[in-house]
Coordinates of C-alpha atoms in Angstrom, one line a residue:
Chain A
M1 CA 36.3 21.8 9.4
F2 CA 35.9 19.3 6.5
E3 CA 36.5 20.4 3.0
F4 CA 34.9 18.0 0.5
S5 CA 35.7 18.0 -3.2
Y6 CA 33.0 18.2 -5.8
T7 CA 33.5 14.6 -6.9
F8 CA 33.3 13.5 -3.3
K9 CA 29.9 15.1 -2.8
L10 CA 28.6 13.6 -6.1
V11 CA 29.8 10.2 -5.0
M12 CA 28.2 10.6 -1.6
I13 CA 24.8 11.6 -3.1
A14 CA 25.0 8.9 -5.7
T15 CA 25.9 6.0 -3.3
A16 CA 23.3 7.2 -0.8
M17 CA 20.6 7.0 -3.5
I18 CA 21.7 3.6 -4.6
G19 CA 21.8 2.4 -1.0
A20 CA 18.3 3.6 -0.5
I21 CA 16.7 2.0 -3.6
S22 CA 18.6 -1.3 -3.3
G23 CA 17.6 -1.5 0.4
I24 CA 13.9 -1.0 -0.3
L25 CA 13.8 -3.4 -3.3
G26 CA 15.9 -6.0 -1.5
V27 CA 13.0 -6.5 1.0
F28 CA 10.7 -7.5 -1.9
L29 CA 13.4 -9.7 -3.4
T30 CA 14.3 -11.6 -0.3
L31 CA 10.7 -12.2 0.8
S32 CA 9.8 -13.5 -2.7
K33 CA 12.9 -15.7 -2.7
K34 CA 14.5 -13.9 -5.6
S35 CA 17.9 -13.1 -4.1
L36 CA 19.7 -15.2 -6.7
V37 CA 17.8 -13.6 -9.6
S38 CA 19.3 -10.2 -8.6
D39 CA 22.8 -11.8 -8.7
A40 CA 22.1 -13.3 -12.1
L41 CA 20.8 -10.1 -13.6
S42 CA 23.6 -7.9 -12.3
H43 CA 26.2 -10.3 -13.8
S44 CA 24.3 -10.4 -17.0
A45 CA 24.6 -6.6 -17.4
L46 CA 28.3 -6.7 -18.2
P47 CA 28.1 -7.8 -21.9
G48 CA 25.4 -5.3 -22.4
V49 CA 27.6 -2.5 -21.1
V50 CA 30.5 -3.5 -23.4
L51 CA 28.3 -4.1 -26.4
A52 CA 26.7 -0.7 -26.0
F53 CA 30.2 0.8 -26.0
I54 CA 31.3 -1.1 -29.1
M55 CA 28.2 -0.1 -31.0
T56 CA 28.2 3.6 -30.0
K57 CA 31.9 4.2 -29.4
E58 CA 30.7 6.4 -26.6
A59 CA 31.7 6.0 -23.0
S60 CA 28.9 7.8 -21.1
G61 CA 26.9 6.6 -18.1
L62 CA 23.7 6.7 -20.0
V63 CA 25.0 4.5 -22.8
F64 CA 26.3 2.0 -20.3
M65 CA 23.0 2.1 -18.5
F66 CA 21.0 1.4 -21.6
G67 CA 23.3 -1.5 -22.6
A68 CA 23.0 -3.0 -19.1
F69 CA 19.2 -2.6 -19.2
V70 CA 18.9 -4.4 -22.5
A71 CA 21.2 -7.3 -21.4
S72 CA 19.4 -7.7 -18.1
V73 CA 16.0 -7.8 -19.7
F74 CA 17.3 -10.3 -22.1
A75 CA 18.7 -12.5 -19.3
L76 CA 15.4 -12.2 -17.4
I77 CA 13.5 -13.4 -20.4
L78 CA 15.9 -16.3 -20.9
I79 CA 15.5 -17.3 -17.2
D80 CA 11.7 -17.3 -17.5
F81 CA 11.9 -19.2 -20.7
I82 CA 14.1 -21.9 -19.3
K83 CA 11.9 -22.1 -16.2
K84 CA 8.8 -22.5 -18.3
Y85 CA 9.9 -24.8 -21.0
S86 CA 12.7 -27.0 -19.8
P87 CA 13.1 -29.5 -17.0
I88 CA 16.2 -27.6 -15.7
K89 CA 15.7 -26.4 -12.1
N90 CA 15.5 -22.7 -11.5
D91 CA 18.6 -22.3 -9.4
T92 CA 20.6 -24.2 -12.1
S93 CA 19.4 -22.0 -14.9
L94 CA 20.2 -18.9 -12.8
A95 CA 23.8 -20.2 -12.3
L96 CA 24.0 -20.9 -16.0
I97 CA 22.8 -17.5 -17.1
L98 CA 24.9 -15.7 -14.5
S99 CA 28.2 -17.3 -15.5
S100 CA 27.6 -17.5 -19.3
F101 CA 26.7 -13.8 -19.6
F102 CA 29.5 -12.7 -17.3
G103 CA 32.0 -14.9 -19.3
F104 CA 30.7 -13.4 -22.5
G105 CA 31.2 -9.9 -21.0
Q106 CA 34.8 -10.8 -20.1
V107 CA 35.5 -12.0 -23.7
L108 CA 34.1 -8.8 -25.1
L109 CA 36.3 -6.8 -22.8
S110 CA 39.4 -8.6 -23.9
L111 CA 38.4 -8.2 -27.6
I112 CA 38.4 -4.4 -27.4
R113 CA 41.6 -4.2 -25.3
D114 CA 43.6 -2.7 -28.2
T115 CA 40.9 -0.3 -29.5
A116 CA 39.2 1.1 -26.4
G117 CA 42.2 3.1 -25.3
S118 CA 41.5 5.2 -22.2
N119 CA 38.0 3.9 -22.0
Q120 CA 39.2 0.4 -21.2
A121 CA 39.6 1.3 -17.6
R122 CA 36.1 2.7 -17.3
L123 CA 34.7 -0.5 -18.8
N124 CA 36.8 -2.7 -16.6
A125 CA 35.5 -0.8 -13.6
F126 CA 32.1 -2.3 -14.1
I127 CA 33.4 -5.6 -12.7
F128 CA 34.2 -4.3 -9.2
G129 CA 32.8 -0.8 -9.6
Q130 CA 34.5 2.5 -9.4
A131 CA 32.7 5.3 -7.6
A132 CA 34.9 8.1 -8.8
T133 CA 33.7 7.7 -12.5
I134 CA 30.4 9.2 -11.6
N135 CA 29.5 12.6 -13.1
Q136 CA 26.7 15.1 -12.9
T137 CA 24.6 13.5 -15.6
D138 CA 24.8 10.1 -13.8
V139 CA 23.5 11.7 -10.7
F140 CA 20.6 13.3 -12.5
V141 CA 19.7 9.9 -13.9
L142 CA 19.9 8.4 -10.4
Y143 CA 17.5 11.0 -9.1
G144 CA 15.1 9.9 -11.8
N145 CA 15.5 6.2 -11.0
L146 CA 15.1 6.9 -7.3
F147 CA 11.9 8.8 -8.1
I148 CA 10.5 5.9 -10.2
V149 CA 11.3 3.3 -7.7
I150 CA 9.6 5.2 -4.8
L151 CA 6.6 6.2 -7.0
V152 CA 6.0 2.6 -8.1
I153 CA 6.3 1.2 -4.6
V154 CA 4.0 3.9 -3.1
V155 CA 1.3 3.4 -5.8
F156 CA 1.5 -0.4 -6.0
Y157 CA 2.4 -1.0 -2.4
R158 CA -0.6 -3.2 -1.5
P159 CA -0.7 -5.4 -4.6
M160 CA 3.1 -5.9 -4.5
K161 CA 3.0 -6.8 -0.8
L162 CA 0.1 -9.2 -1.3
Y163 CA 1.9 -10.8 -4.3
V164 CA 5.0 -11.4 -2.3
F165 CA 3.1 -12.9 0.6
D166 CA 0.5 -14.9 -1.2
P167 CA 0.6 -14.9 -5.0
V168 CA -2.3 -17.3 -5.4
F169 CA -4.7 -15.2 -3.2
Y170 CA -3.4 -12.1 -5.0
Q171 CA -4.5 -13.5 -8.2
S172 CA -7.8 -14.7 -6.8
L173 CA -8.7 -11.1 -5.9
G174 CA -8.6 -10.4 -9.7
Y175 CA -5.3 -8.6 -9.8
Q176 CA -3.5 -9.1 -13.1
K177 CA -1.2 -12.1 -12.6
K178 CA 1.8 -10.5 -14.3
L179 CA 1.4 -7.0 -12.8
A180 CA 3.3 -7.4 -9.6
E181 CA 5.9 -9.7 -11.0
V182 CA 6.7 -7.4 -13.9
L183 CA 6.9 -4.4 -11.6
I184 CA 9.3 -6.1 -9.2
N185 CA 11.5 -7.3 -12.1
F186 CA 11.4 -3.9 -13.7
L187 CA 12.4 -2.2 -10.5
L188 CA 15.1 -4.8 -9.9
I189 CA 16.7 -4.1 -13.3
L190 CA 16.4 -0.4 -12.7
V191 CA 18.3 -0.7 -9.4
V192 CA 20.9 -3.0 -10.8
I193 CA 21.7 -0.7 -13.7
S194 CA 21.8 2.3 -11.3
G195 CA 24.3 0.5 -9.0
I196 CA 26.7 -1.5 -11.1
Q197 CA 28.8 1.5 -12.2
M198 CA 29.7 2.3 -8.6
V199 CA 29.5 -1.1 -6.9
G200 CA 30.3 -3.5 -9.8
V201 CA 28.3 -6.4 -11.3
I202 CA 29.9 -8.9 -8.9
L203 CA 29.0 -7.2 -5.6
M204 CA 25.7 -5.5 -6.6
S205 CA 23.5 -8.3 -5.2
A206 CA 25.1 -7.9 -1.7
L207 CA 23.8 -4.4 -1.7
L208 CA 20.3 -5.6 -2.4
I209 CA 20.2 -8.5 -0.1
A210 CA 22.2 -7.5 3.0
P211 CA 20.2 -4.5 4.2
A212 CA 17.0 -6.5 3.7
I213 CA 18.3 -9.4 5.9
A214 CA 19.3 -7.0 8.6
A215 CA 15.9 -5.3 8.5
R216 CA 14.0 -8.6 8.6
L217 CA 15.9 -9.5 11.8
L218 CA 15.1 -6.2 13.3
S219 CA 11.4 -5.9 12.6
N220 CA 8.3 -8.1 12.1
Q221 CA 6.4 -5.4 10.3
F222 CA 6.5 -5.3 6.5
K223 CA 6.5 -1.5 6.3
N224 CA 9.2 -1.1 8.9
N225 CA 11.3 -3.6 7.0
L226 CA 11.2 -1.3 4.0
V227 CA 12.1 1.8 6.0
L228 CA 14.9 0.0 8.0
A229 CA 16.4 -1.6 4.9
M230 CA 16.4 1.8 3.2
M231 CA 18.1 3.4 6.2
I232 CA 20.7 0.7 6.5
G233 CA 21.4 1.0 2.8
I234 CA 21.9 4.8 3.0
L235 CA 24.0 4.6 6.2
S236 CA 26.3 1.9 4.8
A237 CA 26.7 3.9 1.6
V238 CA 27.5 7.1 3.4
I239 CA 30.0 5.5 5.8
G240 CA 31.5 3.5 2.9
T241 CA 32.0 6.6 0.9
F242 CA 33.9 8.3 3.8
L243 CA 36.2 5.2 4.1
G244 CA 36.3 4.9 0.4
Q245 CA 38.5 7.9 0.0
R246 CA 41.4 5.6 0.7
L247 CA 39.8 2.3 -0.2
P248 CA 37.6 1.1 -3.1
T249 CA 34.2 2.6 -2.4
G250 CA 31.9 -0.2 -3.7
P251 CA 33.6 -3.1 -1.9
V252 CA 33.8 -1.1 1.3
I253 CA 30.0 -0.4 1.2
V254 CA 29.3 -4.0 0.6
V255 CA 31.5 -5.0 3.5
I256 CA 29.7 -2.6 5.8
T257 CA 26.1 -3.7 4.8
S258 CA 27.2 -7.3 5.1
S259 CA 28.7 -6.7 8.5
V260 CA 25.4 -5.1 9.6
A261 CA 23.5 -8.1 8.4
L262 CA 25.9 -10.5 10.1
M263 CA 25.7 -8.5 13.4
M264 CA 21.9 -8.7 13.2
L265 CA 22.0 -12.4 12.4
L266 CA 24.0 -12.9 15.6
F267 CA 22.7 -10.3 18.1
S268 CA 19.2 -9.0 17.1
K269 CA 16.1 -10.1 19.0
N270 CA 15.5 -12.8 16.4
G271 CA 19.2 -13.5 16.2
L272 CA 21.3 -16.7 16.7
V273 CA 22.9 -15.7 20.0
R274 CA 19.5 -15.2 21.7
D275 CA 18.1 -18.4 20.2
I276 CA 21.0 -20.4 21.4
Y277 CA 20.9 -18.8 24.9
I278 CA 17.1 -19.4 25.2
G279 CA 17.6 -23.0 24.1
F280 CA 20.4 -23.5 26.6
R281 CA 18.5 -21.9 29.5
F282 CA 15.4 -24.0 28.7
K283 CA 17.4 -27.2 28.8
K284 CA 18.9 -26.3 32.1
Q285 CA 15.6 -25.2 33.7
I286 CA 13.6 -28.1 32.5
K287 CA 16.2 -30.4 34.1
V288 CA 16.0 -28.5 37.4
Y289 CA 12.3 -28.2 37.5
L290 CA 11.2 -31.5 36.0
P291 CA 10.3 -32.9 39.5
L292 CA 8.2 -29.8 40.2
I293 CA 6.3 -30.2 36.9
L294 CA 5.6 -33.9 37.6
F295 CA 4.6 -33.1 41.2
Y296 CA 2.2 -30.4 39.9
E297 CA 0.7 -32.6 37.2
T298 CA 0.2 -35.8 39.3
N299 CA -0.9 -33.8 42.4
E300 CA 0.8 -36.2 44.8
Y301 CA 1.7 -34.1 47.8
S302 CA 4.4 -36.3 49.1
H303 CA 6.7 -35.2 51.9
P304 CA 9.7 -37.1 50.7
F305 CA 9.5 -35.3 47.4
V306 CA 9.6 -31.9 48.9
L307 CA 12.3 -32.9 51.3
A308 CA 14.3 -34.1 48.4
C309 CA 14.0 -30.8 46.7
P310 CA 14.3 -28.2 49.5
T311 CA 15.3 -25.5 47.0
Y312 CA 11.7 -25.3 45.6
L313 CA 10.6 -24.4 49.1
K314 CA 13.3 -21.8 49.4
Q315 CA 12.5 -20.3 46.0
G316 CA 8.8 -20.2 46.9
Y317 CA 7.6 -22.4 44.1
V318 CA 6.3 -24.9 46.7
I319 CA 4.6 -23.7 49.9
K320 CA 3.3 -25.4 52.9
R321 CA -0.4 -25.2 53.4
N322 CA -2.1 -27.0 56.4
N323 CA 0.1 -30.0 56.6
D324 CA 0.5 -30.5 52.9
Y325 CA 2.9 -29.1 50.3
V326 CA 1.4 -27.4 47.3
V327 CA 2.7 -25.6 44.2
S328 CA 2.4 -21.9 44.7
I329 CA 1.1 -19.4 42.1
E330 CA 4.7 -18.5 41.2
G331 CA 5.3 -22.2 40.7
V332 CA 2.3 -22.6 38.4
R333 CA 3.5 -19.6 36.4
L334 CA 6.9 -21.0 36.0
I335 CA 5.5 -24.4 34.9
D336 CA 3.2 -22.7 32.4
S337 CA 6.1 -20.7 30.9
L338 CA 8.3 -23.8 30.8
M339 CA 5.6 -25.9 29.2
G340 CA 4.6 -23.2 26.7
G341 CA 0.9 -23.6 27.4
I342 CA 0.8 -27.4 26.8
S343 CA 0.4 -28.3 30.4
Chain B
M1 CA -33.4 -24.0 -5.6
K2 CA -31.6 -21.5 -7.8
T3 CA -28.5 -22.4 -9.8
H4 CA -25.4 -20.5 -8.7
V5 CA -22.6 -21.9 -10.7
T6 CA -22.6 -23.7 -14.0
I7 CA -19.6 -25.6 -15.4
E8 CA -19.8 -26.8 -19.0
N9 CA -17.5 -29.2 -20.8
L10 CA -14.5 -28.4 -18.6
I11 CA -11.2 -29.9 -19.6
V12 CA -8.0 -29.0 -17.9
A13 CA -4.7 -30.5 -19.0
Y14 CA -1.2 -30.0 -17.7
E15 CA 1.0 -30.4 -20.9
D16 CA -0.4 -33.4 -22.6
K17 CA -2.3 -35.1 -19.7
P18 CA -5.8 -34.3 -18.8
V19 CA -6.3 -33.6 -15.1
L20 CA -10.0 -33.0 -15.4
F21 CA -12.0 -34.4 -18.3
D22 CA -15.4 -33.3 -19.5
I23 CA -16.8 -32.0 -16.3
D24 CA -20.4 -30.7 -16.4
L25 CA -21.8 -29.4 -13.1
T26 CA -24.6 -27.2 -11.9
I27 CA -24.1 -26.0 -8.3
N28 CA -27.1 -24.8 -6.3
R29 CA -27.1 -21.7 -4.2
G30 CA -26.8 -21.9 -0.4
Q31 CA -25.3 -25.4 -0.2
L32 CA -22.3 -26.8 1.6
I33 CA -20.6 -29.0 -1.0
A34 CA -17.7 -31.3 -0.5
I35 CA -15.4 -32.2 -3.4
V36 CA -14.1 -35.7 -2.8
G37 CA -11.7 -37.9 -4.7
P38 CA -8.3 -39.6 -4.5
N39 CA -5.0 -37.7 -4.7
G40 CA -4.4 -36.4 -8.2
A41 CA -8.1 -36.6 -9.0
G42 CA -8.2 -32.9 -9.9
K43 CA -10.1 -31.6 -6.8
S44 CA -8.0 -28.5 -6.3
T45 CA -7.7 -28.0 -10.0
L46 CA -11.5 -27.9 -10.3
I47 CA -11.8 -24.9 -8.0
K48 CA -8.7 -23.3 -9.5
A49 CA -10.0 -23.6 -13.0
M50 CA -13.3 -22.0 -11.9
I51 CA -11.5 -18.8 -11.0
N52 CA -8.9 -18.8 -13.7
L53 CA -6.0 -19.8 -11.5
V54 CA -5.2 -22.6 -13.9
K55 CA -5.9 -22.4 -17.6
K56 CA -9.0 -24.2 -19.0
T57 CA -8.2 -26.3 -22.1
T58 CA -11.8 -26.1 -23.1
G59 CA -15.1 -25.3 -21.3
H60 CA -16.9 -22.5 -19.6
V61 CA -17.8 -21.5 -16.1
F62 CA -20.7 -19.2 -15.3
F63 CA -21.6 -17.6 -12.0
D64 CA -25.2 -16.4 -11.9
G65 CA -24.9 -16.4 -15.7
K66 CA -21.9 -14.1 -15.6
T67 CA -18.3 -14.8 -16.5
Y68 CA -15.6 -14.9 -13.9
E69 CA -14.3 -11.4 -14.8
D70 CA -17.7 -9.9 -14.1
Y71 CA -18.3 -11.9 -11.0
K72 CA -14.9 -12.1 -9.3
K73 CA -15.7 -9.6 -6.6
N74 CA -18.3 -12.1 -5.2
I75 CA -15.9 -15.0 -4.9
A76 CA -13.6 -15.8 -2.0
Y77 CA -10.8 -18.3 -2.3
V78 CA -9.0 -20.0 0.6
P79 CA -5.7 -21.4 -0.6
Q80 CA -4.0 -24.4 1.0
R81 CA -2.1 -22.8 3.9
N82 CA 1.2 -24.3 2.9
T83 CA 1.3 -22.2 -0.3
V84 CA 2.6 -19.2 1.6
D85 CA 5.7 -18.6 3.7
W86 CA 4.5 -17.9 7.2
D87 CA 7.8 -16.2 8.1
F88 CA 6.5 -13.1 6.2
P89 CA 6.9 -10.1 8.5
T90 CA 3.3 -9.3 9.3
T91 CA 0.5 -9.8 11.9
V92 CA -2.7 -11.8 11.9
K93 CA -4.9 -8.7 11.5
D94 CA -2.8 -7.5 8.6
V95 CA -3.3 -10.8 6.7
V96 CA -7.1 -10.4 7.1
L97 CA -7.0 -6.8 5.9
M98 CA -5.4 -8.1 2.7
G99 CA -8.8 -9.8 1.9
R100 CA -10.1 -6.6 0.4
Y101 CA -7.0 -4.8 -0.8
H102 CA -8.5 -4.6 -4.3
E103 CA -11.2 -2.3 -3.0
L104 CA -8.7 0.3 -1.7
K105 CA -7.2 2.9 -4.0
W106 CA -3.5 3.3 -3.6
Y107 CA -3.9 6.6 -1.6
Q108 CA -6.7 5.3 0.6
K109 CA -6.2 4.3 4.1
P110 CA -8.4 1.5 5.4
S111 CA -11.5 3.1 7.0
K112 CA -12.7 2.3 10.5
T113 CA -15.5 0.1 9.1
Y114 CA -13.0 -1.7 7.0
I115 CA -10.9 -2.5 10.0
S116 CA -13.8 -3.4 12.3
E117 CA -15.2 -5.8 9.7
A118 CA -11.8 -7.5 9.5
R119 CA -11.8 -7.8 13.3
A120 CA -15.4 -9.2 13.2
A121 CA -14.2 -11.9 10.7
L122 CA -11.4 -12.8 13.1
E123 CA -13.9 -13.1 15.9
K124 CA -16.0 -15.5 13.9
V125 CA -13.1 -17.9 13.7
G126 CA -12.1 -17.4 17.3
M127 CA -8.8 -15.6 16.5
L128 CA -9.6 -12.0 17.7
A129 CA -7.3 -12.5 20.7
F130 CA -4.4 -13.1 18.3
E131 CA -5.0 -10.1 16.1
N132 CA -1.6 -8.6 16.8
R133 CA 0.4 -11.8 16.8
Q134 CA 3.2 -12.3 14.4
I135 CA 2.0 -14.9 11.9
S136 CA 5.2 -17.0 12.2
K137 CA 4.1 -17.7 15.8
L138 CA 0.8 -19.4 14.8
S139 CA 0.1 -23.1 14.9
G140 CA -1.1 -24.8 11.7
G141 CA -4.7 -24.7 12.8
Q142 CA -4.5 -21.0 13.7
Q143 CA -3.0 -20.3 10.3
Q144 CA -5.9 -22.0 8.7
R145 CA -8.4 -19.9 10.7
V146 CA -6.6 -16.7 9.7
F147 CA -7.0 -17.7 6.0
L148 CA -10.6 -18.4 6.7
A149 CA -11.1 -15.1 8.4
R150 CA -9.5 -13.4 5.4
A151 CA -12.0 -15.1 3.1
L152 CA -15.0 -14.2 5.4
F153 CA -13.9 -10.6 5.3
T154 CA -14.2 -10.4 1.5
N155 CA -18.0 -10.7 2.0
A156 CA -18.4 -13.0 -1.0
S157 CA -21.4 -15.1 -2.0
L158 CA -19.3 -18.0 -3.2
Y159 CA -16.6 -19.6 -1.1
L160 CA -14.0 -22.0 -2.6
M161 CA -11.8 -23.7 0.0
D162 CA -8.8 -25.9 -0.7
E163 CA -8.5 -28.5 2.0
P164 CA -9.2 -26.4 5.0
F165 CA -9.4 -29.4 7.3
Q166 CA -6.0 -30.7 6.3
G167 CA -3.9 -31.4 9.4
V168 CA -5.8 -29.1 11.8
D169 CA -6.5 -29.5 15.5
D170 CA -10.0 -30.3 16.9
Q171 CA -10.6 -26.7 17.9
T172 CA -9.9 -25.4 14.4
E173 CA -12.0 -28.2 12.9
K174 CA -14.9 -27.1 15.1
A175 CA -14.3 -23.4 14.2
I176 CA -14.3 -24.2 10.5
I177 CA -17.6 -26.1 10.8
D178 CA -19.2 -23.3 12.7
V179 CA -18.2 -20.9 10.0
L180 CA -19.5 -23.3 7.3
R181 CA -22.9 -23.4 9.1
L182 CA -22.9 -19.6 9.5
L183 CA -22.3 -19.2 5.7
K184 CA -25.1 -21.6 5.0
Q185 CA -27.4 -19.6 7.1
E186 CA -26.5 -16.5 5.1
K187 CA -27.4 -18.4 1.9
K188 CA -23.8 -18.5 0.7
T189 CA -22.5 -21.3 -1.5
V190 CA -19.4 -23.1 -0.2
L191 CA -17.3 -25.6 -2.1
V192 CA -14.8 -27.4 0.0
V193 CA -12.0 -29.8 -1.2
H194 CA -12.3 -32.5 1.4
H195 CA -10.2 -35.5 2.3
D196 CA -11.9 -37.2 5.2
L197 CA -14.6 -39.5 4.0
S198 CA -15.9 -40.2 7.5
T199 CA -17.1 -36.6 8.0
V200 CA -18.7 -35.9 4.6
S201 CA -22.2 -36.9 5.7
E202 CA -22.0 -35.0 8.9
Y203 CA -20.6 -31.7 7.5
F204 CA -22.0 -31.3 4.0
D205 CA -25.3 -31.1 2.1
E206 CA -24.0 -32.2 -1.2
V207 CA -21.0 -34.1 -2.5
I208 CA -19.1 -34.0 -5.8
L209 CA -17.2 -37.2 -6.4
I210 CA -14.5 -36.8 -9.0
N211 CA -11.5 -38.8 -10.3
K212 CA -10.5 -36.8 -13.3
R213 CA -14.0 -37.4 -14.6
L214 CA -17.2 -36.6 -12.7
I215 CA -18.3 -39.7 -10.9
A216 CA -21.4 -38.4 -9.2
H217 CA -22.9 -35.2 -7.8
G218 CA -25.9 -34.7 -5.6
N219 CA -27.2 -34.8 -2.1
V220 CA -24.9 -36.7 0.3
K221 CA -27.8 -39.1 1.1
D222 CA -28.3 -40.0 -2.5
V223 CA -24.9 -40.1 -4.0
F224 CA -22.4 -40.8 -1.2
T225 CA -22.9 -44.5 -1.6
N226 CA -20.5 -47.3 -1.2
E227 CA -20.8 -48.0 -4.9
N228 CA -20.0 -44.5 -6.0
I229 CA -17.1 -44.2 -3.5
V230 CA -15.6 -47.5 -4.8
E231 CA -16.0 -46.2 -8.3
T232 CA -14.2 -42.9 -7.4
F233 CA -11.3 -44.6 -5.6
K234 CA -11.1 -47.5 -8.0
G235 CA -7.6 -48.9 -8.2
I236 CA -6.4 -46.9 -5.3
K237 CA -5.5 -48.4 -2.0
T238 CA -6.7 -46.1 0.8
R239 CA -5.8 -46.7 4.3
S240 CA -9.0 -45.0 5.6
K241 CA -11.8 -47.4 5.8
I242 CA -14.7 -46.7 3.5
D243 CA -18.0 -47.3 5.2
V244 CA -21.0 -45.2 5.1

C-alpha cells in the first residue's frame, strides 16, 4: 500500500526518538521552572555548530553535535556564573545569553558564506532544522542518546523527582546538592544537541515544553506525566513526519505538539473551558439557592419564605414536615456542595 | 541530661554581612526547644547551618559527637511550606513516601512495611483520610501536616522545623502540638523556629533567643523573661504585645 523511501524511514525513526526524549525531559524542565533555560541552551548551540565546522572543515552530524555540546555547556556555565555573581535577574541573563550566542552564530554563518560551498545549506538548516539531512550514523548516535536519557532517568528517578519537587528537603536527606541539577542539565543538553539538526535551534524548546504542558493537564501523577509526555512527543513526531513530506518537518512537528498543548489547555479536565464553566455555573446556582442556604443556616421555618420560593418545594430541596417546612437531605447535600464544606 | 547537639563558634555570613555571629550552644536530648527572635535574626539560618544547607563561615556542629555527614540519617528537616510548588503532580501519600527515598536503591520498590509506616505517619497528623488527595487541593494547614508526616516517617532522633506554626488553622496547630508531645515522649529532640511569643511557655521546654548573636538559652521558666525578650527584640517595633 505505502512505499516509504529509506530516508523517510530514517527520518521517522529519528524524529520519534527525539520526540520521546524531549517529552520525558520536558516534564522535569517545566516542573523545575527551567523552560527558558532550554530555549537559551538550544539557541546557544548555533555558534558551536558553525565553529566546529570551521575548525574541522567537516560537515558530519557528529562534528556538529560535538560543537553544539561544547557551546551549550559554555552557555550554561555562563548562565550559572551570572546568576551567582551578578545582580542581574535570571530571566534577563537567559535572554542575554540566548540572543548574544544566536547572534554570534549568525555572524559566523555569514563569515563562511564564500568558503563553505555546498555545506552552507546544511549549516543554515540548523536555524529552522531540516529533517532530510539525517543519515544512518546520526540515527545510531540518537539511539545512544535515547539509551542514556532513559537509563539516567530510571536509575536516578527518585532523587531527580524529589529535587524537582523540594530541593531543600532533597538536600536535607543527604543527597549531593549538585547531583540532580547536573543530571537534569546534562540530559537537557543531550536532548538539545540531538534535536536541533532536525527541528532547529529556534523551535527546539517548543518540542521540550509543549508535550510536558499537555501531559500535566492530563494527569496529576508524576510518573504518568512522564509517560504521557513521551507518547505525545512520539505521536507528534510521527504525524509531523508524514505531513512533512510536503512541508518542513521540524516546524510541522512543533505546530502539532503545540496544538495538542493548546487543546489540553482549553479542553482537558484541568483546562480553561471547564474552569470557566464551573465558575459560571457556581455563580448562577449560588444566586438561585442563596435564600435556601440562608433558610437552612438560620433555621427559621417561615411560611412566607417557602411560598416565595415554590421551586424549592417542587425540586424537593424543601419538604413539608408536620406543619413546618424543612430542608430535605437532597437540599443539605446541595448546600454542602455549593459551600464547599464551609457551612 | 545528655547532650545531643553541640554548636561551637558558629558564624554564618551572606556575602560580607554576618547573619549569625559567634553562636555557642549545647542542646540536650529529649527537649522541645523554640528558636525565637525577630525577622532576620538568623533563626532559620541556624537550623540550616546545622545541616549544611547554608555554608558555615566558621564553626562546628556535632551530633552525639559525630559530624553531620556521619549523623545525617538521624535528622529530619521540615522546610517552610512555601518553599515548594504545591502544583507538583503528586499525592499526599507520595510526598510522605519521599521522606525515606535515600534508603531505597534505584531498583527497589517501596516494601509493604515502608508504605504502612508512611501511612502511620499520616495518621499521626490526622491526614490519613487525605492520603490519595492531589497536593494542590490542600489547605495551608494540611500542607504543613503533610510536611510534618514526611519528617515523622524518616524516624529521626533530631527534628528541625522551620516555622511549622506559620499561618496554620487551629486544627493544624493542635495536630502539630500533639506530634511535638509524642516526639518528646519518644525522647526525640525537637528544634522549632517559632514566631508566636504568646505560646512559647505553653508549648516548649526550652527557648533559644537569638538576634544574630545568642541572647539566651535555657528553660523557658528561667530565660524567657521580659528582660531577655526586650534585649532580643531591641530596636524592633513588634505589634504583638510582649508580656509573660
